[in-house]
XYZ file of C-alpha atoms in Angstrom:
668
model
C -22.378 41.929 44.105
C -25.976 41.434 45.530
C -28.226 39.516 43.557
C -30.802 41.481 41.874
C -34.279 41.785 43.978
C -35.823 40.905 40.574
C -33.935 37.625 40.555
C -34.321 36.801 44.213
C -38.146 37.542 44.114
C -38.518 34.489 41.679
C -36.063 32.118 43.218
C -36.660 32.609 46.870
C -40.236 34.062 47.106
C -41.666 37.641 47.630
C -39.482 38.218 50.821
C -35.971 37.192 49.798
C -32.872 37.044 51.902
C -29.633 38.663 50.975
C -27.437 36.593 48.891
C -24.500 37.418 46.794
C -23.434 35.994 43.392
C -19.682 35.612 42.868
C -18.286 37.092 39.520
C -15.977 34.793 37.477
C -13.760 36.916 35.180
C -13.340 35.914 31.526
C -14.523 32.980 29.291
C -11.950 30.272 30.437
C -13.078 27.445 32.406
C -11.071 26.576 35.377
C -10.650 23.717 38.030
C -9.263 24.116 41.814
C -8.818 21.331 44.403
C -9.205 21.639 48.298
C -5.970 21.654 50.187
C -3.668 18.603 49.884
C -5.096 17.638 46.368
C -3.801 18.297 43.065
C -5.983 18.762 40.098
C -5.808 19.540 36.090
C -8.492 20.287 33.876
C -7.846 19.027 30.418
C -8.159 21.311 27.368
C -11.599 21.299 25.524
C -14.663 18.964 25.996
C -14.686 15.402 25.784
C -16.791 12.587 24.561
C -19.764 11.950 27.065
C -19.233 7.933 26.960
C -19.683 6.618 30.581
C -18.655 3.208 29.511
C -19.368 -0.110 31.509
C -18.764 -0.759 35.106
C -15.391 -2.513 35.851
C -14.083 -4.041 38.827
C -11.565 -1.833 40.826
C -8.091 -3.547 41.555
C -7.898 -1.861 44.913
C -8.545 1.670 46.675
C -9.956 4.097 44.030
C -10.863 7.750 44.206
C -14.491 8.291 43.234
C -17.111 10.960 43.201
C -19.781 10.748 46.033
C -21.403 13.910 46.456
C -22.400 16.719 43.874
C -23.092 20.351 44.856
C -23.810 23.136 42.647
C -23.668 27.267 43.012
C -24.764 30.185 40.700
C -22.373 32.583 39.527
C -21.765 35.155 37.010
C -19.329 34.831 34.178
C -18.536 38.389 33.071
C -16.764 39.291 29.865
C -16.883 42.963 30.678
C -17.750 45.302 33.375
C -21.683 45.093 32.745
C -21.555 41.911 30.410
C -22.569 38.930 32.361
C -24.236 35.689 32.020
C -25.455 33.176 34.596
C -23.331 30.236 35.125
C -23.438 27.146 37.249
C -20.168 26.268 39.362
C -19.900 22.292 40.378
C -18.403 20.969 43.201
C -17.440 17.396 43.134
C -16.583 15.710 46.577
C -14.087 12.767 46.518
C -13.645 9.565 48.685
C -11.315 6.634 48.648
C -13.424 3.179 48.136
C -12.242 -0.202 48.080
C -9.207 -2.269 49.714
C -6.084 -3.487 48.681
C -6.309 -7.330 47.522
C -4.474 -9.690 49.231
C -1.529 -11.116 47.369
C -2.115 -14.806 46.418
C 0.590 -17.444 46.610
C 2.394 -16.938 43.386
C 4.575 -19.648 44.117
C 1.741 -21.946 44.200
C 1.379 -21.366 40.376
C 5.030 -20.997 39.515
C 4.749 -17.630 38.629
C 7.365 -15.331 39.622
C 6.473 -11.721 41.457
C 6.888 -8.991 38.986
C 8.303 -5.809 40.871
C 7.260 -3.356 37.997
C 3.486 -4.392 38.245
C 3.399 -4.415 41.991
C 1.290 -1.559 43.500
C 3.009 -0.552 46.397
C 0.502 0.108 49.402
C 1.937 3.598 50.304
C 1.316 5.025 46.521
C -0.812 8.056 45.837
C -4.080 7.783 43.974
C -5.043 9.337 40.841
C -8.553 9.610 39.069
C -10.229 11.011 35.977
C -13.269 12.514 36.885
C -15.883 13.357 34.051
C -18.449 16.043 34.704
C -21.432 15.839 32.233
C -23.822 18.939 31.765
C -26.858 19.294 30.072
C -29.249 22.063 29.850
C -31.183 22.599 26.411
C -29.928 22.940 24.002
C -26.239 22.817 25.539
C -24.679 19.424 26.344
C -21.008 19.499 27.752
C -18.422 17.016 29.140
C -15.226 17.864 30.802
C -12.514 15.771 32.108
C -10.617 16.617 35.686
C -7.428 14.840 36.703
C -7.214 14.557 40.387
C -4.451 13.264 42.377
C -4.314 12.102 46.221
C -1.000 12.004 48.230
C -0.423 8.651 49.948
C -0.828 10.113 53.475
C -4.574 11.099 52.788
C -5.528 7.633 51.095
C -7.977 6.048 53.742
C -10.374 3.471 52.253
C -13.841 4.818 53.108
C -12.853 8.376 54.127
C -13.335 11.583 52.079
C -10.422 13.317 50.922
C -11.952 16.524 49.807
C -13.435 17.908 46.531
C -12.724 19.631 43.160
C -14.590 22.614 42.111
C -15.121 23.583 38.286
C -15.960 27.043 36.947
C -18.481 26.747 35.326
C -21.239 25.689 32.976
C -23.118 28.478 31.392
C -27.010 28.336 31.603
C -30.037 30.444 30.793
C -32.564 31.519 33.627
C -35.534 29.097 33.674
C -33.464 26.267 32.330
C -33.649 22.638 33.719
C -29.840 21.578 34.099
C -28.925 17.878 34.562
C -25.287 17.068 35.861
C -23.640 13.623 36.081
C -20.340 12.662 37.289
C -18.224 9.283 36.970
C -14.642 8.360 36.705
C -12.920 6.975 33.604
C -13.043 3.883 33.781
C -16.203 3.823 35.656
C -16.005 1.980 38.818
C -19.497 2.756 40.356
C -22.944 4.196 39.312
C -22.457 7.719 38.079
C -23.777 10.500 40.535
C -26.713 12.731 38.819
C -28.086 16.029 40.122
C -31.054 17.855 38.653
C -31.664 21.607 39.043
C -34.251 24.159 37.985
C -32.694 27.536 37.652
C -34.949 30.614 38.431
C -36.830 32.199 35.815
C -37.675 35.826 35.147
C -41.072 37.075 35.314
C -43.793 35.684 32.993
C -44.564 37.723 29.751
C -47.605 36.877 28.381
C -48.495 38.280 24.789
C -52.276 38.138 23.801
C -54.453 39.850 21.179
C -56.790 42.520 22.229
C -58.652 43.118 18.891
C -56.510 44.666 16.313
C -54.042 45.645 19.226
C -51.585 43.438 21.039
C -50.975 43.129 24.909
C -47.903 42.476 26.487
C -48.620 41.500 30.264
C -45.552 41.505 32.480
C -45.979 39.561 35.857
C -43.654 41.466 37.785
C -44.124 41.863 41.821
C -45.517 45.365 42.784
C -43.251 48.276 43.251
C -40.510 46.586 41.530
C -38.317 48.469 39.181
C -37.307 46.937 35.957
C -36.305 47.843 32.264
C -38.249 46.960 29.437
C -36.824 47.469 25.627
C -38.668 46.692 22.420
C -36.102 46.306 19.544
C -35.717 45.024 15.986
C -33.257 42.025 16.076
C -31.675 42.460 12.603
C -29.507 39.492 11.368
C -26.821 40.282 10.279
C -25.924 43.472 12.325
C -26.564 44.614 15.661
C -30.244 45.065 17.372
C -31.848 48.337 16.583
C -33.378 49.813 19.450
C -37.177 51.101 18.963
C -38.842 51.647 22.416
C -37.316 51.589 25.830
C -38.967 52.506 29.222
C -37.818 52.022 33.061
C -41.226 50.935 34.597
C -42.583 49.734 37.896
C -44.461 46.460 37.998
C -46.848 45.165 37.272
C -47.511 46.295 33.986
C -49.698 45.630 30.654
C -48.545 47.629 27.623
C -50.451 47.748 24.400
C -49.016 47.707 20.996
C -50.662 48.473 17.727
C -50.886 45.708 15.289
C -49.263 47.778 12.746
C -46.043 47.841 14.885
C -45.700 44.162 14.575
C -42.922 42.887 12.478
C -41.127 39.348 12.551
C -38.196 40.625 14.093
C -39.599 42.864 16.851
C -38.364 41.578 20.345
C -38.993 42.273 23.892
C -36.231 42.302 26.621
C -36.704 42.659 30.455
C -34.392 42.979 32.978
C -34.130 44.416 36.733
C -32.836 47.808 37.270
C -29.897 46.454 39.316
C -26.260 45.979 38.807
C -25.175 42.889 37.015
C -28.708 42.078 36.415
C -29.515 39.114 33.917
C -31.433 40.079 30.826
C -33.964 37.963 28.886
C -35.333 38.309 25.566
C -38.004 36.848 23.461
C -39.169 37.449 19.771
C -42.920 36.413 19.889
C -43.785 37.646 16.345
C -41.878 35.562 14.143
C -44.718 33.548 13.007
C -47.336 35.997 13.015
C -48.972 36.955 9.556
C -49.737 40.287 10.606
C -46.341 40.922 11.142
C -45.323 39.608 7.831
C -47.665 41.733 6.280
C -46.475 44.871 8.173
C -43.005 44.033 7.254
C -43.814 44.211 3.289
C -45.615 47.347 3.790
C -42.858 48.909 5.777
C -40.316 47.980 3.246
C -38.778 50.478 0.775
C -36.990 49.638 -2.496
C -34.603 52.000 -3.971
C -32.898 51.972 -7.421
C -29.332 52.351 -7.464
C -27.211 53.270 -10.674
C -26.397 51.460 -12.684
C -28.167 48.108 -12.168
C -28.679 47.482 -8.285
C -31.521 47.646 -5.897
C -31.335 48.124 -2.060
C -34.364 47.011 -0.006
C -34.682 48.948 3.425
C -36.666 47.013 6.009
C -37.002 46.834 9.926
C -36.044 43.249 9.460
C -33.857 41.139 7.449
C -35.873 40.338 4.099
C -34.591 37.955 1.602
C -36.550 38.896 -1.631
C -36.548 38.444 -5.213
C -36.626 41.574 -7.269
C -38.112 41.390 -10.893
C -38.690 44.341 -13.208
C -42.251 45.067 -14.018
C -44.143 48.018 -15.225
C -47.580 49.637 -14.414
C -49.805 51.913 -16.511
C -50.360 55.494 -15.100
C -53.913 54.830 -14.455
C -52.974 51.887 -12.129
C -53.753 48.133 -12.488
C -51.592 45.222 -11.830
C -47.903 45.285 -12.207
C -47.038 43.540 -15.402
C -43.859 41.757 -16.500
C -41.821 43.384 -19.508
C -42.659 42.188 -22.910
C -40.142 41.203 -24.214
C -38.888 40.036 -20.619
C -35.298 40.663 -19.560
C -33.456 37.847 -18.471
C -34.696 37.220 -14.873
C -31.353 35.571 -13.673
C -29.770 39.299 -13.584
C -32.209 40.765 -11.593
C -32.796 38.219 -9.007
C -31.193 38.729 -5.492
C -31.427 36.687 -2.196
C -34.095 34.047 -3.483
C -36.439 33.048 -0.653
C -39.415 30.638 -1.346
C -41.700 32.529 1.277
C -41.017 35.859 0.005
C -41.309 34.883 -3.659
C -44.760 34.096 -3.130
C -45.647 37.152 -1.212
C -43.817 39.646 -3.749
C -45.572 38.797 -6.754
C -47.489 41.920 -6.745
C -46.223 45.276 -7.948
C -44.692 47.627 -5.604
C -46.713 50.657 -3.932
C -47.074 53.744 -5.803
C -44.232 55.540 -3.853
C -41.544 52.936 -3.823
C -39.513 54.488 -6.637
C -40.562 58.058 -5.635
C -43.697 60.055 -7.141
C -45.475 58.630 -10.200
C -44.512 60.363 -13.350
C -46.079 60.432 -16.648
C -43.074 58.642 -18.313
C -42.997 56.188 -21.315
C -41.327 53.051 -20.687
C -39.341 51.613 -23.923
C -38.225 48.231 -24.036
C -35.186 47.989 -26.545
C -34.010 44.352 -27.545
C -31.121 43.343 -29.400
C -30.681 40.605 -31.864
C -27.667 39.150 -34.015
C -25.499 41.589 -35.973
C -26.522 44.648 -33.608
C -30.172 44.741 -34.894
C -32.127 46.590 -32.239
C -35.649 47.538 -32.057
C -37.793 49.616 -29.547
C -41.361 49.206 -28.338
C -43.367 51.132 -25.920
C -45.211 49.681 -22.812
C -48.779 50.277 -23.035
C -51.962 49.046 -21.683
C -52.567 46.895 -24.680
C -48.925 45.672 -24.773
C -45.658 46.527 -26.372
C -46.263 48.849 -29.117
C -43.375 48.907 -31.610
C -42.242 52.681 -32.468
C -42.921 54.145 -35.912
C -45.902 51.815 -36.387
C -49.384 52.656 -37.637
C -51.310 51.828 -34.586
C -53.556 54.359 -33.143
C -51.971 54.582 -29.585
C -50.203 57.422 -27.979
C -46.979 55.760 -28.379
C -47.438 55.286 -32.157
C -48.226 58.847 -32.620
C -45.042 60.018 -30.794
C -42.778 57.102 -32.102
C -40.309 59.502 -33.885
C -39.988 62.008 -31.160
C -39.596 59.257 -28.808
C -36.796 57.714 -30.917
C -35.150 61.070 -31.131
C -35.265 61.403 -27.329
C -33.536 58.057 -26.923
C -30.865 58.854 -29.391
C -30.353 62.273 -27.978
C -29.924 61.201 -24.270
C -33.122 62.737 -22.932
C -34.336 59.395 -21.906
C -33.442 57.605 -18.506
C -31.780 54.225 -19.079
C -33.081 52.083 -16.280
C -31.544 48.892 -17.208
C -28.846 47.843 -19.521
C -27.201 44.381 -20.655
C -26.139 42.622 -23.831
C -29.721 41.407 -24.731
C -31.628 44.479 -23.947
C -32.255 47.811 -22.095
C -35.112 49.693 -20.400
C -35.658 53.507 -20.840
C -37.939 56.089 -19.338
C -38.891 59.109 -21.609
C -40.455 62.186 -19.997
C -43.832 62.852 -21.655
C -44.274 66.403 -20.156
C -43.349 68.339 -23.314
C -45.906 66.454 -25.331
C -48.952 67.234 -23.127
C -51.134 69.969 -24.539
C -52.106 72.458 -21.691
C -55.736 73.066 -22.626
C -58.748 74.717 -20.598
C -56.900 77.593 -19.728
C -60.257 79.424 -19.095
C -61.580 76.841 -17.113
C -58.236 76.953 -14.843
C -58.743 80.637 -14.625
C -62.255 80.379 -13.529
C -61.247 77.856 -10.936
C -58.652 80.137 -9.814
C -61.099 83.367 -9.581
C -63.642 80.951 -7.638
C -60.645 79.922 -5.102
C -59.988 83.704 -4.754
C -63.601 84.523 -3.701
C -63.999 81.351 -1.578
C -60.766 82.436 0.199
C -62.187 86.117 0.696
C -65.469 84.736 2.029
C -63.401 82.460 4.340
C -61.315 85.545 5.665
C -64.650 87.346 6.248
C -66.164 84.550 8.094
C -63.283 83.934 10.006
C -63.175 87.647 10.892
C -66.623 87.374 12.060
C -66.062 84.499 14.086
C -62.961 86.055 15.842
C -65.118 89.100 16.587
C -67.793 86.773 18.017
C -65.337 84.994 19.869
C -64.043 88.563 21.424
C -67.508 89.629 22.564
C -67.899 90.104 26.225
C -69.879 87.771 28.613
C -72.616 89.286 30.338
C -74.723 87.876 33.164
C -77.982 89.457 34.054
C -79.504 89.019 37.469
C -82.882 90.264 38.448
C -85.747 89.831 40.658
C -88.704 88.175 38.888
C -91.450 90.613 40.374
C -94.092 89.939 37.608
C -94.597 88.350 34.091
C -94.390 91.844 32.679
C -90.978 92.677 34.186
C -89.777 89.417 33.114
C -90.769 90.070 29.481
C -88.825 93.370 29.799
C -85.802 91.515 31.142
C -86.009 89.118 28.311
C -86.025 92.031 25.730
C -83.107 93.615 27.404
C -81.077 90.352 26.841
C -82.106 89.751 23.448
C -81.278 93.461 22.429
C -77.748 92.911 24.151
C -77.234 89.636 22.524
C -77.277 91.288 19.377
C -74.425 93.878 19.838
C -72.946 91.176 20.241
C -72.523 90.263 23.726
C -72.573 86.870 25.240
C -75.528 87.121 27.409
C -76.371 84.702 30.303
C -79.967 84.928 31.908
C -81.947 82.283 33.645
C -84.822 82.946 31.389
C -83.039 81.046 28.942
C -81.625 78.295 31.000
C -84.768 77.026 32.748
C -83.678 73.437 32.442
C -80.145 73.864 33.843
C -81.596 76.015 36.419
C -84.158 73.393 37.518
C -81.716 70.381 37.307
C -78.758 72.306 39.262
C -80.799 74.773 41.457
C -80.708 78.470 41.716
C -77.637 78.562 43.961
C -75.461 76.240 41.836
C -76.632 77.963 38.453
C -75.943 81.501 39.680
C -72.645 80.493 41.382
C -71.384 78.660 38.353
C -72.492 81.406 35.841
C -70.981 84.047 37.821
C -67.591 82.218 38.033
C -67.517 81.609 34.314
C -68.423 85.264 33.421
C -65.686 86.617 35.723
C -63.033 84.260 34.529
C -63.715 85.229 30.965
C -63.411 88.748 31.717
C -67.022 89.437 31.656
C -69.075 91.465 33.817
C -72.409 90.849 36.169
C -75.221 93.100 35.590
C -77.693 93.676 38.509
C -81.051 94.831 37.473
C -82.585 96.691 40.321
C -86.567 96.438 40.632
C -88.778 97.479 43.672
C -88.782 93.764 44.639
C -84.987 93.432 44.064
C -84.276 96.359 46.449
C -86.717 95.206 49.154
C -84.995 91.837 49.030
C -81.484 93.280 49.252
C -82.467 95.405 52.198
C -84.106 92.355 54.183
C -80.828 90.312 53.209
C -78.684 93.244 54.801
C -80.845 93.658 57.860
C -81.098 89.679 58.379
C -79.380 87.301 55.892
C -80.556 84.239 57.846
C -84.132 84.792 57.377
C -83.787 86.421 54.049
C -81.876 83.299 52.719
C -84.800 80.878 54.091
C -87.654 82.861 52.422
C -89.641 81.109 50.046
C -91.425 83.121 47.182
C -91.082 84.573 43.725
C -87.718 86.175 44.480
C -86.094 82.649 45.627
C -83.720 82.729 42.337
C -82.438 86.249 43.127
C -82.266 85.712 46.850
C -79.960 82.820 45.757
C -77.625 84.924 43.777
C -77.333 87.470 46.644
C -75.118 84.871 48.647
C -72.715 85.044 45.823
C -72.627 88.777 45.295
C -72.765 90.562 48.620
C -69.382 89.248 49.756
C -67.537 90.897 46.678
C -69.433 94.306 47.810
C -68.446 93.881 51.514
C -65.121 92.957 50.654
C -64.447 95.787 48.071
C -63.877 93.226 44.890
C -66.783 94.512 43.246
C -65.652 97.659 40.954
C -64.836 96.383 37.424
C -66.875 93.315 37.775
C -70.387 94.570 38.482
C -72.502 97.096 36.976
C -75.740 98.151 38.321
C -78.982 99.314 36.122
C -82.425 100.145 36.836
C -85.514 101.263 34.481
C -86.590 105.048 34.735
C -90.032 104.660 35.365
C -89.704 101.776 37.841
C -87.457 102.996 40.273
C -85.889 106.241 41.667
C -81.764 106.777 41.705
C -81.890 106.887 45.549
C -84.026 103.701 45.921
C -80.728 101.843 45.009
C -78.920 100.725 48.349
C -75.874 102.436 49.052
C -73.893 99.256 49.183
C -74.107 98.801 45.494
C -73.458 102.331 44.469
C -69.858 101.417 44.665
C -70.155 100.273 41.211
C -71.544 102.276 38.388
C -75.236 102.370 38.191
C -77.290 103.250 35.084
C -80.528 104.614 34.527
C -82.402 102.530 31.301
C -83.093 103.841 28.553
C -81.851 107.408 29.173
C -78.253 106.194 29.977
C -77.882 103.481 27.456
C -75.007 104.633 25.688
C -72.701 104.831 28.776
C -74.272 101.534 29.894
C -73.356 99.627 26.653
C -69.709 101.301 26.724
C -69.262 100.013 30.153
C -70.561 96.412 29.191
C -68.485 96.084 26.043
C -65.417 97.499 27.966
C -62.270 98.048 25.581
C -64.075 96.455 22.830
C -66.688 99.269 22.594
C -67.146 100.963 19.154
C -66.472 104.589 18.371
C -69.326 107.221 20.100
C -71.086 107.542 16.994
C -71.595 103.807 16.478
C -72.367 103.287 20.149
C -74.942 105.673 19.999
C -76.463 103.875 16.886
C -76.537 100.674 19.008
C -78.134 102.574 21.925
C -80.947 103.635 19.752
C -81.473 99.918 18.686
C -81.542 98.854 22.018
C -84.067 101.517 23.032
C -86.459 100.686 20.359
C -86.084 97.068 21.094
C -86.997 97.859 24.881
C -89.960 100.430 24.315
C -92.895 97.837 23.625
C -91.823 95.653 26.687
C -91.775 99.029 28.744
C -95.014 100.085 27.486
C -96.518 96.635 28.126
C -94.958 96.490 31.357
C -96.643 99.815 32.568
C -99.970 98.751 30.863
C -100.484 95.148 32.601
C -103.408 95.164 34.625
C -102.775 95.086 38.208
C -99.087 96.327 37.974
C -99.822 99.896 39.068
C -96.181 100.837 39.658
C -94.880 104.090 39.040
C -91.677 105.846 40.368
C -90.806 107.367 43.901
C -93.192 107.989 46.418
C -96.214 107.433 44.457
C -95.120 103.521 43.785
C -94.609 103.496 47.609
C -98.173 104.839 48.347
C -99.746 102.419 45.698
C -98.049 99.323 47.033
């Protein structure tokens, strides 16, 4: 199968060639020889003892060269590990020794120990493999037929499958014969590694930086490595490198591990667990642990990681404070499980409030048993363990008799029981006097009043939120007319209407410019279902006519009507293209302009005379939310009263000299 791109990018660079990794199926080691040789792999590993060099009595089969290849050892279809295949090339070294004149020494020739020159050769070849923390030695038995025995010539090779190793590991391989006739061969190789994973602190957070080539897809999994038991997945993503992932420091636990792998078939996965010694992770683990009391005398500790701990009974007063040991104490050895020195120091404090459920106002009673079945009960209080039926001035002493009856009648819960004592929890609800009923009633009434006020305020807010938006556009003929426009805007705002007018937005108008401000306000008003109000005046009418006659010269004019001229560039397209009805409304003041003075183009929308047609004008502005006619008439009267002073002031202003119709034209 193709080697994953992820793997090749690290082993061969950013532009890898296409290679393939052979799959070796099954966990058993195997050996095979080149044609003409016979070989056998001894069962099991052998001791790695090269021994001393010895002299060869004749031609011997010895290793001459080592060659390695990466393969995949697969136990299942998708469960594969990286493995190193080793090929040992063999050759015949040495010559037959010339026979000496045995008769010279008076020794007879022994045919049983004579080595025939045409016999086959056999050798025991050892392969030694080291890759921290693994070390193995295997023994290969190889036999060469006599026809291939040529001193100084290579006879073939034997291939061993295979030594498992981890990505990024440095492997060392030796080969020699037993007995050893020459110096052992050795080979050191650095296996390719998965991308770098850097874990660093970023304030209260933790950053995981994965050094992955760009546009390469890989899988990232965060899981809890629970021992014993299978890993528990927590977070998984398929990503494209490079990536930086931020973890909150509260998510860290000692068993939180990170696994990375390329999204390719038969990819090799790497895992690290970088938080095993992190103090924050150990604190988070303790905070995340949950202790459950199981009947009759057992505890279950649930935590994201395996957590050996020492459990000891203690008690805590309802008003808080440290968890105190029982007095008299129960035998410690009966409640201790999975003792661990580190956790013993960490778990001295009392458990958090909700570890055994919500706090209850129970009285804890400790029962001690002496010889001859003598029993005594005392109640745990802040001052100590108060004996029942005593004359002390504590709550337990005052209720000693009833509490004793509750224990005897089975109304108390037995938390612990053994030969030396027991622990009881007696509910105290029935002994608590419920007073201050009037105070509670007053509190309920006050809460009801507050609730009604909130409802009224909520309705008011909703009504305000439902009010319609209105944008007032006008030509600033003079200061008197601007005051009149301001009075109208204030009166409409009280209806309520959400009114937008440049008089109230001078700063934004100066910062954005007239055209940008009017364009933004018009778009927002229309998007919210509002209406744009065109207030016609002699100056506005004159400017509209100029714009319709020559838009270029009108747009370039400079004067007191520049703001209104800027708005025309946004308004006229709607009127010319028939989009104005329902979105625009026209209006003019009775004593300033005649109805015929409004340009015909703008009469495609309702045009109202103010203040004579105020009811219809207000009804159109408020749309579907308009009140009933009698209410609308009241509001029109309010607006008319608000406008009257401004109208009078406008016509009395020195130099104004404006009226209605032809008289106004003659005076101008």
